[in-house]
Coordinates of C-alpha atoms and ligand atoms in Angstrom, one line a residue:
M6 CA 154.3 4.1 88.1
A7 CA 152.1 1.1 88.3
D8 CA 149.7 0.3 85.5
I9 CA 146.1 1.1 86.5
I10 CA 143.9 0.3 83.6
Q11 CA 141.9 -2.9 83.7
L12 CA 139.4 -4.5 81.4
L13 CA 135.9 -4.5 82.8
P14 CA 134.3 -7.9 83.3
D15 CA 131.6 -8.4 80.6
H16 CA 128.7 -8.3 83.0
V17 CA 129.8 -4.8 84.2
A18 CA 130.3 -3.7 80.7
N19 CA 126.9 -4.7 79.7
Q20 CA 125.3 -2.9 82.6
I21 CA 126.6 0.3 81.2
A22 CA 124.1 1.7 78.8
A23 CA 125.6 1.3 75.3
G24 CA 125.5 4.2 73.1
E25 CA 126.9 6.0 70.2
V26 CA 129.7 8.0 71.7
V27 CA 130.7 9.9 68.7
Q28 CA 128.0 11.7 66.7
R29 CA 129.9 14.8 65.6
P30 CA 133.1 16.7 66.3
A31 CA 131.6 18.2 69.4
S32 CA 131.2 14.7 70.9
V33 CA 135.0 14.2 70.5
V34 CA 135.6 17.6 72.2
K35 CA 133.4 16.6 75.1
E36 CA 135.1 13.2 75.6
L37 CA 138.6 14.6 75.3
L38 CA 138.0 17.6 77.6
E39 CA 136.4 15.2 80.2
N40 CA 139.4 12.9 80.1
A41 CA 141.7 15.9 80.6
I42 CA 139.7 16.9 83.7
D43 CA 139.6 13.4 85.1
A44 CA 143.4 13.4 84.7
G45 CA 143.6 16.3 87.1
A46 CA 144.8 18.9 84.7
D47 CA 144.6 22.6 85.7
V48 CA 145.3 24.0 82.2
I49 CA 143.5 22.5 79.2
K50 CA 144.0 23.7 75.6
L51 CA 141.5 22.9 72.9
I52 CA 142.6 23.3 69.3
I53 CA 140.0 23.1 66.5
K54 CA 140.5 23.2 62.7
D55 CA 137.6 23.4 60.3
A56 CA 135.0 23.0 63.0
G57 CA 136.7 19.8 64.2
K58 CA 136.3 18.1 60.8
T59 CA 140.1 18.3 60.2
L60 CA 141.4 18.4 63.7
V61 CA 140.3 18.3 67.3
Q62 CA 143.2 18.4 69.7
V63 CA 143.2 18.5 73.5
I64 CA 146.4 19.2 75.4
D65 CA 146.4 18.8 79.2
N66 CA 148.9 19.0 82.0
G67 CA 147.3 16.2 83.9
K68 CA 148.8 13.0 85.2
G69 CA 149.6 11.3 81.9
M70 CA 149.7 7.6 81.2
S71 CA 152.2 4.8 81.6
H72 CA 153.6 3.0 78.5
T73 CA 151.1 0.1 78.8
D74 CA 148.1 2.3 79.8
A75 CA 148.7 4.5 76.7
R76 CA 148.1 1.4 74.6
M77 CA 145.3 0.0 76.8
S78 CA 143.4 3.3 76.8
F79 CA 142.2 2.5 73.2
E80 CA 140.7 -0.8 74.1
R81 CA 136.9 -0.9 74.5
H82 CA 135.7 -0.9 78.1
A83 CA 139.2 -0.2 79.3
T84 CA 139.0 2.3 82.1
S85 CA 140.9 3.3 85.2
K86 CA 137.8 5.0 86.7
I87 CA 135.6 2.1 87.9
K88 CA 136.3 -1.4 88.7
R89 CA 133.0 -2.8 90.0
A90 CA 129.3 -2.2 89.2
E91 CA 128.9 -0.6 92.6
D92 CA 131.4 2.1 91.6
L93 CA 128.8 3.4 89.2
F94 CA 126.9 4.8 92.2
Q95 CA 129.9 6.6 93.6
L96 CA 131.3 8.3 90.6
S97 CA 133.6 11.2 91.1
T98 CA 134.9 11.2 87.5
K99 CA 133.4 12.3 84.2
G100 CA 134.3 9.2 82.4
F101 CA 133.5 5.6 83.4
R102 CA 132.6 3.7 80.3
G103 CA 136.1 3.2 78.9
E104 CA 134.6 3.6 75.5
A105 CA 135.5 7.0 74.3
L106 CA 139.0 6.6 73.0
A107 CA 138.2 3.2 71.5
S108 CA 135.2 4.6 69.7
I109 CA 137.1 7.7 68.5
A110 CA 140.1 5.6 67.3
A111 CA 137.7 3.4 65.2
I112 CA 136.6 6.3 63.1
A113 CA 139.5 8.7 62.9
H114 CA 143.2 9.1 62.8
V115 CA 144.3 9.5 66.4
E116 CA 147.7 10.6 67.8
L117 CA 148.3 10.3 71.5
K118 CA 151.3 11.8 73.3
T119 CA 151.6 11.3 77.0
K120 CA 154.0 11.3 79.8
Q121 CA 153.8 10.9 83.5
E122 CA 155.5 13.3 85.9
L123 CA 158.2 11.0 87.2
D124 CA 159.1 9.5 83.8
D125 CA 161.9 11.0 81.7
V126 CA 160.3 10.1 78.4
G127 CA 156.8 9.6 77.2
N128 CA 154.9 7.6 74.6
A129 CA 153.5 8.5 71.2
I130 CA 150.9 6.2 69.6
V131 CA 149.3 6.6 66.2
I132 CA 146.1 4.7 65.6
E133 CA 144.1 4.8 62.3
G134 CA 140.7 3.1 62.2
S135 CA 141.5 1.0 65.3
E136 CA 144.8 -0.2 63.8
V137 CA 148.0 0.8 65.7
A138 CA 150.2 2.4 63.1
S139 CA 153.1 3.2 65.5
Q140 CA 154.1 3.4 69.1
D141 CA 157.3 5.3 70.0
I142 CA 159.2 6.6 72.9
I143 CA 159.3 10.4 72.7
V144 CA 160.3 13.5 74.6
T145 CA 157.2 15.3 75.6
P146 CA 155.9 17.5 78.5
T147 CA 154.1 15.9 81.4
G148 CA 150.4 15.4 80.6
T149 CA 148.6 14.2 77.6
S150 CA 147.8 15.5 74.1
V151 CA 145.3 13.7 71.9
S152 CA 144.8 14.8 68.3
V153 CA 141.9 13.5 66.4
K154 CA 142.2 14.0 62.7
N155 CA 139.9 13.3 59.7
L156 CA 136.9 12.3 61.7
F157 CA 134.7 9.7 60.0
F158 CA 137.4 9.2 57.3
N159 CA 136.2 5.6 57.0
I160 CA 132.4 6.3 57.2
P161 CA 131.8 8.7 54.3
A162 CA 128.0 8.6 55.0
R163 CA 128.6 10.0 58.5
R164 CA 131.0 12.6 57.3
N165 CA 128.6 13.8 54.7
F166 CA 125.9 14.0 57.4
L167 CA 127.9 16.6 59.3
K168 CA 126.4 20.1 59.2
S169 CA 128.2 23.1 57.9
D170 CA 131.3 24.4 59.8
N171 CA 129.2 27.1 61.5
V172 CA 126.8 24.7 63.0
E173 CA 129.4 22.1 64.0
L174 CA 131.5 24.9 65.6
R175 CA 128.5 26.1 67.5
H176 CA 128.1 22.6 69.0
I177 CA 131.8 22.5 69.9
I178 CA 131.5 25.9 71.6
D179 CA 128.4 24.8 73.5
E180 CA 130.4 21.8 74.8
F181 CA 133.3 24.0 75.6
Y182 CA 131.1 26.4 77.6
R183 CA 129.5 23.6 79.5
V184 CA 132.8 22.1 80.6
A185 CA 134.4 25.5 81.3
L186 CA 131.4 26.6 83.4
A187 CA 131.5 23.4 85.4
H188 CA 135.2 23.9 86.2
P189 CA 136.2 27.5 86.9
S190 CA 139.2 26.2 88.8
I191 CA 140.7 24.9 85.6
G192 CA 142.2 27.3 82.9
F193 CA 140.9 26.8 79.4
V194 CA 142.1 28.1 76.1
L195 CA 140.4 27.5 72.8
Y196 CA 142.1 28.0 69.5
N197 CA 140.0 28.0 66.4
N198 CA 141.6 27.8 63.0
G199 CA 144.8 29.2 64.4
S200 CA 143.5 32.1 66.4
E201 CA 142.7 32.3 70.1
S202 CA 138.9 32.5 70.6
F203 CA 138.8 32.1 74.4
N204 CA 141.3 32.3 77.1
L205 CA 139.7 31.6 80.4
P206 CA 142.0 31.9 83.4
V207 CA 141.4 30.1 86.7
S208 CA 138.8 32.1 88.4
N209 CA 135.7 32.1 90.6
Y210 CA 132.4 31.1 89.1
R211 CA 131.0 34.6 88.6
Q212 CA 134.2 35.6 86.8
R213 CA 134.1 32.5 84.6
I214 CA 130.5 33.3 83.5
V215 CA 131.6 36.9 82.7
N216 CA 134.7 35.8 80.8
I217 CA 132.5 33.6 78.7
F218 CA 129.4 35.7 78.2
G219 CA 130.8 39.2 78.3
N220 CA 131.5 41.9 80.8
K221 CA 128.0 43.2 80.8
T222 CA 126.7 39.8 82.2
N223 CA 128.1 40.8 85.6
E224 CA 125.2 43.1 86.4
K225 CA 122.6 40.6 85.3
L226 CA 123.5 38.0 87.8
V227 CA 121.6 37.3 91.0
P228 CA 123.4 34.9 93.3
V229 CA 121.5 31.8 94.5
N230 CA 122.9 29.9 97.5
E231 CA 121.1 27.2 99.5
D232 CA 122.4 24.5 101.7
T233 CA 120.1 21.7 102.8
E234 CA 120.7 18.1 103.8
V235 CA 119.8 16.6 100.5
L236 CA 121.0 19.3 98.2
S237 CA 123.2 22.3 98.0
I238 CA 122.7 24.9 95.4
S239 CA 125.1 27.6 94.3
G240 CA 125.3 29.8 91.3
F241 CA 123.3 32.5 89.6
V242 CA 120.1 33.3 87.9
G243 CA 119.7 36.1 85.4
K244 CA 117.5 39.1 86.3
P245 CA 114.2 38.8 84.6
E246 CA 114.6 41.9 82.5
F247 CA 117.5 40.2 80.8
A248 CA 115.5 37.1 80.0
K249 CA 116.2 35.8 76.5
R250 CA 114.0 34.7 73.7
T251 CA 116.2 31.7 73.1
R252 CA 117.0 29.2 75.7
G253 CA 120.7 29.7 75.3
E254 CA 122.0 30.5 78.7
Q255 CA 120.5 27.8 80.9
Y256 CA 122.9 25.6 82.7
F257 CA 122.4 23.0 85.4
F258 CA 125.4 21.1 86.7
V259 CA 125.0 18.2 89.0
N260 CA 128.1 17.3 90.8
N261 CA 130.1 19.3 88.2
R262 CA 128.4 17.6 85.3
F263 CA 126.3 19.4 82.8
I264 CA 122.8 18.0 82.7
K265 CA 119.5 18.6 80.9
S266 CA 116.4 18.4 83.1
P267 CA 113.1 19.7 81.8
Y268 CA 111.7 19.0 85.3
L269 CA 114.2 21.1 87.2
N270 CA 114.0 23.8 84.4
H271 CA 110.3 23.9 85.3
A272 CA 111.2 24.6 88.9
I273 CA 113.1 27.7 87.8
T274 CA 110.4 28.8 85.4
S275 CA 107.8 28.6 88.1
A276 CA 110.1 30.6 90.5
F277 CA 110.1 33.3 87.9
E278 CA 106.4 33.2 87.5
G279 CA 104.9 36.6 86.8
L280 CA 108.3 38.2 86.2
L281 CA 109.1 37.2 82.7
K282 CA 107.7 38.6 79.6
S283 CA 105.9 35.9 77.7
G284 CA 108.1 34.0 75.2
T285 CA 111.3 34.8 77.1
H286 CA 113.4 32.4 79.2
A287 CA 115.3 33.1 82.3
S288 CA 119.1 32.5 82.3
Y289 CA 120.6 30.4 85.0
F290 CA 123.9 28.9 85.9
L291 CA 123.3 26.6 88.8
N292 CA 125.5 24.0 90.5
L293 CA 123.6 21.4 92.4
T294 CA 125.6 19.2 94.7
V295 CA 124.0 15.9 95.9
D296 CA 125.2 12.7 97.3
P297 CA 126.5 10.7 94.3
N298 CA 124.6 7.8 95.8
T299 CA 121.3 9.5 95.1
V300 CA 121.7 10.0 91.4
D301 CA 122.1 7.8 88.4
I302 CA 123.9 9.3 85.5
N303 CA 124.0 6.1 83.6
I304 CA 120.6 6.3 81.9
H305 CA 121.8 8.1 78.8
P306 CA 124.8 7.4 76.7
T307 CA 125.8 11.0 76.3
K308 CA 125.5 11.4 80.0
T309 CA 123.5 14.6 80.0
E310 CA 120.4 13.0 81.5
I311 CA 120.3 12.0 85.1
K312 CA 117.9 10.3 87.4
F313 CA 117.4 11.6 90.9
D314 CA 116.1 9.5 93.7
D315 CA 113.9 12.2 95.1
E316 CA 113.1 14.6 92.3
Q317 CA 110.1 16.3 94.0
T318 CA 112.1 17.5 96.9
L319 CA 114.8 18.8 94.7
Y320 CA 112.2 20.6 92.7
A321 CA 110.7 22.3 95.8
I322 CA 114.1 23.3 97.2
L323 CA 115.3 24.7 93.9
R324 CA 112.1 26.6 93.3
S325 CA 112.1 28.2 96.7
A326 CA 115.8 29.0 96.6
V327 CA 115.5 30.9 93.3
K328 CA 112.3 32.7 94.6
H329 CA 114.1 33.6 97.7
S330 CA 117.1 35.1 95.8
L331 CA 114.8 37.0 93.5
G332 CA 113.0 38.4 96.5
Q333 CA 116.1 39.2 98.5
F334 CA 117.6 41.1 95.6
N335 CA 114.5 43.1 95.2
I336 CA 113.6 41.6 91.9
A337 CA 110.4 39.9 92.9
P338 CA 107.8 42.1 94.5
V339 CA 106.8 39.8 97.4
L340 CA 108.8 37.9 99.9
D341 CA 105.9 36.1 101.4
F342 CA 105.9 32.8 99.5
D343 CA 102.6 31.6 100.9
R344 CA 100.7 34.3 99.1
D345 CA 98.9 33.4 95.9
P346 CA 101.3 34.6 93.2
N347 CA 98.4 35.3 91.0
L348 CA 97.5 38.3 93.2
D349 CA 100.8 39.9 92.6
T350 CA 101.4 42.6 90.1
P351 CA 104.6 42.1 88.1
Y352 CA 107.2 44.6 89.2
S353 CA 107.5 46.1 85.8
Y354 CA 103.9 46.9 85.7
K355 CA 104.1 49.5 88.4
T356 CA 106.1 51.8 86.3
N357 CA 103.7 51.5 83.3
K358 CA 100.9 53.8 82.7
T359 CA 97.7 52.2 81.7
S360 CA 96.7 53.3 78.3
A361 CA 94.2 52.1 75.8
P362 CA 95.9 49.9 73.1
K363 CA 95.9 51.5 69.8
V364 CA 95.4 49.8 66.5
E365 CA 96.7 51.4 63.4
V366 CA 95.4 50.3 60.1
D367 CA 96.9 51.1 56.7
R368 CA 93.9 52.8 55.1
S369 CA 95.7 53.1 51.8
F370 CA 96.1 49.3 51.6
N371 CA 95.2 48.0 48.2
P372 CA 95.9 44.5 47.3
F373 CA 96.1 45.3 43.6
Q374 CA 99.0 47.6 44.0
E375 CA 102.3 45.9 43.4
E376 CA 104.1 48.1 46.0
T377 CA 101.8 47.4 48.8
K378 CA 103.3 48.3 52.1
F379 CA 102.6 45.6 54.6
K380 CA 104.7 47.2 57.1
T381 CA 102.0 49.3 58.7
N382 CA 100.0 46.2 59.2
A383 CA 102.7 44.6 61.1
V384 CA 102.9 47.5 63.3
A385 CA 99.2 47.3 64.0
Y386 CA 99.5 43.9 65.5
K387 CA 102.7 44.4 67.3
K388 CA 101.6 47.5 69.2
E389 CA 99.0 45.4 70.8
S390 CA 101.2 42.9 72.3
P391 CA 102.8 44.6 75.3
A392 CA 99.4 45.7 76.5
N393 CA 98.2 42.2 76.0
W394 CA 100.7 40.4 78.0
E395 CA 100.3 42.8 80.9
S396 CA 96.6 42.4 80.9
L397 CA 97.1 38.7 81.6
Y398 CA 98.2 39.6 85.0
V399 CA 95.9 42.5 86.0
G400 CA 92.6 41.5 84.5
L401 CA 92.3 44.7 82.5
E402 CA 90.5 43.0 79.6
S403 CA 87.7 45.5 80.0
K404 CA 89.9 48.4 78.8
G405 CA 89.5 47.0 75.3
N406 CA 86.0 48.4 75.2
Q407 CA 87.1 52.0 75.0
N408 CA 88.7 51.1 71.7
Q409 CA 85.5 50.3 69.9
E410 CA 85.5 54.0 68.8
D411 CA 88.9 53.7 67.3
F412 CA 87.6 51.1 64.9
S413 CA 84.4 52.8 63.8
S414 CA 86.2 54.7 61.2
I415 CA 88.2 51.8 59.8
Q416 CA 87.4 50.6 56.4
F417 CA 88.3 47.2 55.3
E418 CA 88.6 46.0 51.8
T419 CA 85.3 45.3 50.4
E420 CA 84.4 41.8 49.5
E421 CA 84.6 42.4 45.7
H422 CA 88.1 43.7 46.0
S423 CA 89.6 41.0 48.1
A424 CA 87.6 38.2 46.4
S425 CA 89.4 38.6 43.2
I426 CA 92.8 38.0 44.7
F427 CA 91.8 35.0 46.7
D428 CA 91.7 31.5 45.2
K429 CA 88.2 30.7 44.2
D430 CA 88.0 28.2 47.0
I431 CA 88.9 30.5 49.8
Q432 CA 86.8 33.5 49.2
V433 CA 85.9 34.8 52.6
E434 CA 82.1 35.1 53.0
Q435 CA 80.5 38.4 52.5
S436 CA 79.7 38.7 56.2
H437 CA 83.4 38.9 57.1
T438 CA 82.7 36.7 60.0
T439 CA 85.9 35.5 61.7
Y440 CA 86.1 33.8 65.0
Q441 CA 89.2 33.3 67.1
L442 CA 89.7 29.8 68.6
H443 CA 91.9 29.4 71.7
N444 CA 93.8 32.6 70.8
K445 CA 95.5 30.5 68.2
Y446 CA 93.4 29.9 65.2
I447 CA 91.2 32.2 63.1
V448 CA 88.1 30.4 61.8
S449 CA 86.2 31.9 58.9
A450 CA 83.5 30.8 56.6
I451 CA 84.4 30.4 52.9
K452 CA 82.3 29.6 49.9
S453 CA 83.1 25.9 49.9
G454 CA 83.0 25.5 53.7
M455 CA 85.3 26.6 56.4
L456 CA 88.8 28.1 56.7
V457 CA 91.1 27.7 59.8
I458 CA 94.1 29.9 59.9
D459 CA 97.1 29.5 62.3
Q460 CA 97.5 33.1 63.4
Y461 CA 101.2 32.9 64.2
R462 CA 102.2 31.1 61.0
A463 CA 100.0 33.4 58.9
H464 CA 101.5 36.5 60.4
Q465 CA 105.0 35.2 59.9
R466 CA 104.2 34.7 56.2
V467 CA 103.0 38.3 55.9
L468 CA 106.0 39.8 57.7
Y469 CA 108.4 37.5 56.0
E470 CA 107.4 38.6 52.5
D471 CA 107.5 42.2 53.7
Y472 CA 111.1 41.9 55.1
L473 CA 112.3 40.0 52.2
K474 CA 111.1 42.7 49.9
N475 CA 112.9 45.3 52.0
L476 CA 116.1 43.3 51.9
T477 CA 116.0 43.1 48.2
V478 CA 115.0 46.6 47.4
K479 CA 117.3 47.8 50.2
E480 CA 115.3 50.8 51.1
A481 CA 113.4 49.9 54.2
A482 CA 112.2 52.8 56.4
S483 CA 114.1 53.2 59.6
Q484 CA 112.8 54.8 62.7
Q485 CA 115.3 56.8 64.5
L486 CA 115.7 56.3 68.3
L487 CA 115.5 59.3 70.5
F488 CA 118.4 58.0 72.6
P489 CA 120.9 55.6 71.1
L490 CA 120.5 52.1 72.5
E491 CA 123.6 50.3 73.8
L492 CA 123.3 46.6 73.6
H493 CA 125.7 44.0 74.9
F494 CA 126.5 40.7 73.3
S495 CA 129.2 38.1 73.7
T496 CA 132.2 38.4 71.4
Q497 CA 131.0 35.5 69.3
D498 CA 127.6 37.1 68.8
I499 CA 129.2 40.4 67.8
E500 CA 131.2 38.5 65.1
V501 CA 127.9 37.2 63.7
I502 CA 126.3 40.7 63.8
K503 CA 129.3 42.1 61.9
Q504 CA 128.8 39.6 59.1
L505 CA 125.1 40.6 58.9
K506 CA 125.6 44.4 59.1
G507 CA 124.8 45.1 55.5
D508 CA 121.6 43.1 55.5
L509 CA 120.6 44.5 58.9
E510 CA 120.9 48.0 57.5
H511 CA 118.8 47.1 54.5
I512 CA 116.1 46.0 56.8
G513 CA 116.2 49.3 58.7
F514 CA 118.7 48.8 61.6
V515 CA 121.2 51.6 62.0
F516 CA 124.0 50.8 64.3
E517 CA 127.7 50.8 64.9
I518 CA 129.9 48.2 66.6
M519 CA 131.3 50.0 69.6
S520 CA 133.5 47.3 71.0
E521 CA 134.1 43.6 71.0
E522 CA 131.0 43.3 73.1
A523 CA 128.7 46.2 72.4
L524 CA 126.5 47.7 69.7
G525 CA 125.3 51.3 69.6
I526 CA 121.9 51.3 67.9
T527 CA 120.5 54.5 66.6
G528 CA 117.7 53.3 64.3
V529 CA 115.4 50.3 64.0
P530 CA 113.0 49.1 61.4
V531 CA 109.6 50.8 61.5
G532 CA 107.3 48.8 63.7
V533 CA 110.0 47.3 65.9
P534 CA 109.6 48.4 69.5
E535 CA 112.7 49.5 71.2
S536 CA 112.2 47.1 74.0
E537 CA 112.2 44.2 71.6
V538 CA 115.4 45.1 69.7
S539 CA 117.8 43.1 71.9
I540 CA 115.6 40.0 71.8
I541 CA 115.2 40.2 68.1
L542 CA 118.9 40.5 67.5
E543 CA 119.6 37.7 69.9
Q544 CA 117.1 35.4 68.1
L545 CA 118.7 36.3 64.8
V546 CA 122.2 35.6 65.9
S547 CA 121.1 32.2 67.3
D548 CA 119.2 31.4 64.1
V549 CA 122.2 32.3 62.0
Q550 CA 124.5 30.2 64.2
N551 CA 122.3 27.2 63.9
E552 CA 121.5 27.4 60.2
V553 CA 124.0 28.4 57.6
P554 CA 123.3 30.5 54.7
D555 CA 125.6 29.6 51.8
S556 CA 124.7 32.3 49.5
N557 CA 123.7 35.9 49.8
F558 CA 120.2 35.1 48.9
S559 CA 119.7 32.7 51.7
A560 CA 121.4 35.1 54.2
S561 CA 118.6 37.5 53.6
D562 CA 116.1 34.8 53.6
L563 CA 117.3 33.5 56.9
M564 CA 117.1 37.0 58.3
A565 CA 113.6 37.7 57.0
K566 CA 112.5 34.4 58.5
S567 CA 114.1 35.1 61.9
L568 CA 112.7 38.6 62.1
A569 CA 109.3 37.4 61.1
K570 CA 109.4 34.7 63.7
S571 CA 110.3 37.3 66.4
M572 CA 107.8 39.9 65.3
A573 CA 104.8 37.9 64.5
I574 CA 101.9 37.9 66.8
K575 CA 102.2 34.9 69.0
T576 CA 99.9 32.0 69.6
G577 CA 98.0 33.0 72.7
T578 CA 97.4 36.6 71.7
A579 CA 93.8 37.6 71.6
L580 CA 92.9 39.4 68.4
K581 CA 90.1 41.7 67.9
K582 CA 87.7 41.0 65.1
E583 CA 89.2 43.8 63.0
E584 CA 92.7 42.4 63.5
Q585 CA 91.6 38.9 62.6
E586 CA 90.1 40.1 59.4
H587 CA 93.1 42.2 58.6
L588 CA 95.4 39.3 59.1
V589 CA 93.2 37.1 56.8
N590 CA 93.3 39.8 54.2
T591 CA 97.0 40.5 54.3
L592 CA 97.7 36.8 54.3
F593 CA 95.9 36.2 51.1
A594 CA 97.6 39.2 49.5
C595 CA 100.9 37.3 50.0
K596 CA 102.7 35.6 47.1
E597 CA 102.6 32.3 48.9
P598 CA 99.8 32.5 51.4
N599 CA 99.4 28.8 52.1
V600 CA 102.7 28.1 53.8
S601 CA 104.6 29.8 56.6
P602 CA 108.2 30.8 56.0
T603 CA 109.3 27.5 57.3
N604 CA 107.0 25.7 55.0
R605 CA 104.3 24.7 57.3
A606 CA 100.7 25.1 56.4
T607 CA 99.3 28.5 57.4
F608 CA 95.7 27.4 57.0
I609 CA 93.5 24.4 56.3
T610 CA 90.1 24.3 54.7
M611 CA 87.2 21.9 55.4
S612 CA 84.5 21.6 52.8
V613 CA 80.9 21.3 53.6
D614 CA 81.1 17.8 52.1
E615 CA 83.7 16.9 54.5
L616 CA 81.7 18.3 57.3
D617 CA 78.6 16.5 56.1
K618 CA 80.6 13.2 56.2
K619 CA 81.4 13.8 59.8
F620 CA 77.7 14.0 60.6
I621 CA 76.7 10.7 59.0
Ligands
ADP776 P1 136.8 6.6 80.4 O1 137.1 8.1 80.4 O2 135.4 6.3 80.4 O3 137.6 5.8 81.4 P2 138.2 6.7 77.8 O4 138.1 5.8 76.6 O5 137.8 8.1 77.7 O6 137.3 6.0 79.0 O7 139.6 6.7 78.4 C1 140.2 5.4 78.8 C2 141.3 5.6 79.8 O8 142.4 6.2 79.3 C3 140.8 6.4 81.0 O9 140.2 5.6 82.0 C4 142.2 6.9 81.5 O10 142.8 6.0 82.4 C5 143.0 7.0 80.3 N1 143.0 8.4 79.7 C6 142.3 8.9 78.7 N2 142.6 10.2 78.5 C7 143.5 10.6 79.4 C8 144.2 11.8 79.7 N3 144.0 12.9 79.0 N4 145.1 11.8 80.7 C9 145.4 10.6 81.4 N5 144.7 9.5 81.2 C10 143.8 9.4 80.2
MG777 MG1 136.6 9.4 79.0

């Protein structure tokens, strides 16, 4: 077969945004998978050892390379995919820079084996740090295998900079998902440390999503299809009730390429307006097809950003297509898109009875007591929140009035009591006056001046210390569910939950792992509403995957942090006077009241002197 690779002229090469191609093992995975797809493979195997630090190998059954091309492929700006600058605007391939193999070969030990269909024998090339160590004729199947070993062997600083195996593996799996979702017509297999983690057969799009994210995903998907002159959309959005606290399952593909676009993401969010519980994110798997002439994928070296000629039109079409689907599948209450969406009641509201929010206060609370139970306090805030987010839509603020009574009997710690545990500087004034600013900060007068507390961070601190204590003493109270709750996760997530089982039990969860994809939950920590369980666990799994505890201590620490983050009253939640004061009191009863569990300030103070200075 004729040789097809040519060196790009300099001026073309320079037009291509330069960039660091390889940042971590996942970048290698992405580049190699894309090359295999460009080679027309229909089965692609990815083999990973030690999160790609020891080995990333991709084997494809694509068209292979000729003897000369095999050698040429490692030259910088050597590509068979574009020849002229204009080609950049007619891209039909993933690659086009001709930089990936050259960059990878510069920082790793690379072994390439390749054979074209009509050849009897193929080529094997070994390159170490850009130096060709050997090139041999070998017998090998049609297609290409590229093994990348000892990544960053010659740049120890970069190697040390890599995160733990868990984190790097997470990045690899993310890339794998993106590529696999964009190409359901290609079979993918992933082997991790010798065992098969994924085997995704050729299938349709829906089946591919289900094969990746678990069987239960099937019922969550709402199809979206729209065909217009400028754009066609196909794919799925997740039903609002399955919205996630983390942004994990959000995928846009433009002409089969995964992209990130906050602007288009906003189009989807606005289509879901009024349907999502606050703090949750809709899932989506959407393929957009546009004329390659109208997009520029060249603006970002990792090629996940893209520039559209007419973003506003795309935004409008996307938004209305998603709205339409939600309406058609009876998920959104109204089909009439011209109506002001603010007038609509969220669908879930209809089934809810209006009831006055209750606030429970731990009357036995005594900051002097070592074994203070903060738990009840947490419950008090949490119980408020479902009512609060609903009231955003239906203007039921007035219902709060009925509750005044409930508070009349509540006793708060008297000033003498609390004062002694506060730093001298931050004694809250006798009057207990607190004021909530922007549903975000609690402002209070203190002896020296003024105290401003970040409510979300402060509550995280309170809950964090509480959870941490439960994890250490291992006897947290659990609240039994009337009906066991069956929750579905991906196989990967279940693996993580398995590892955390002991700690989860210490904190009050009671559950069994029912299958590779399901948990049966019979008990939850006191104060955790049943409706939040799945979101909390999801957040926890994602936190664990993104940060790695190396000892038992930090495993509990991570879990306490994650739960505190999920359960804390959020910024934007209106708090009653009593709740504000209670939060202030519990915060200053903490061991480390001045920082949040992630080490950010929970409050600031401003002295009268400082205030005076501002008035000069
Ligand atoms: P690019 O993909 O941007 O062209 P690469 O450095 O990734 O640049 O690859 C250089 C060239 O090597 C490609 O243009 C292609 O011709 C060839 N090549 C790389 N991987 C494969 C593969 N798996 N099968 C066939 N050819 C390949
Ligand atoms: Mg490439």
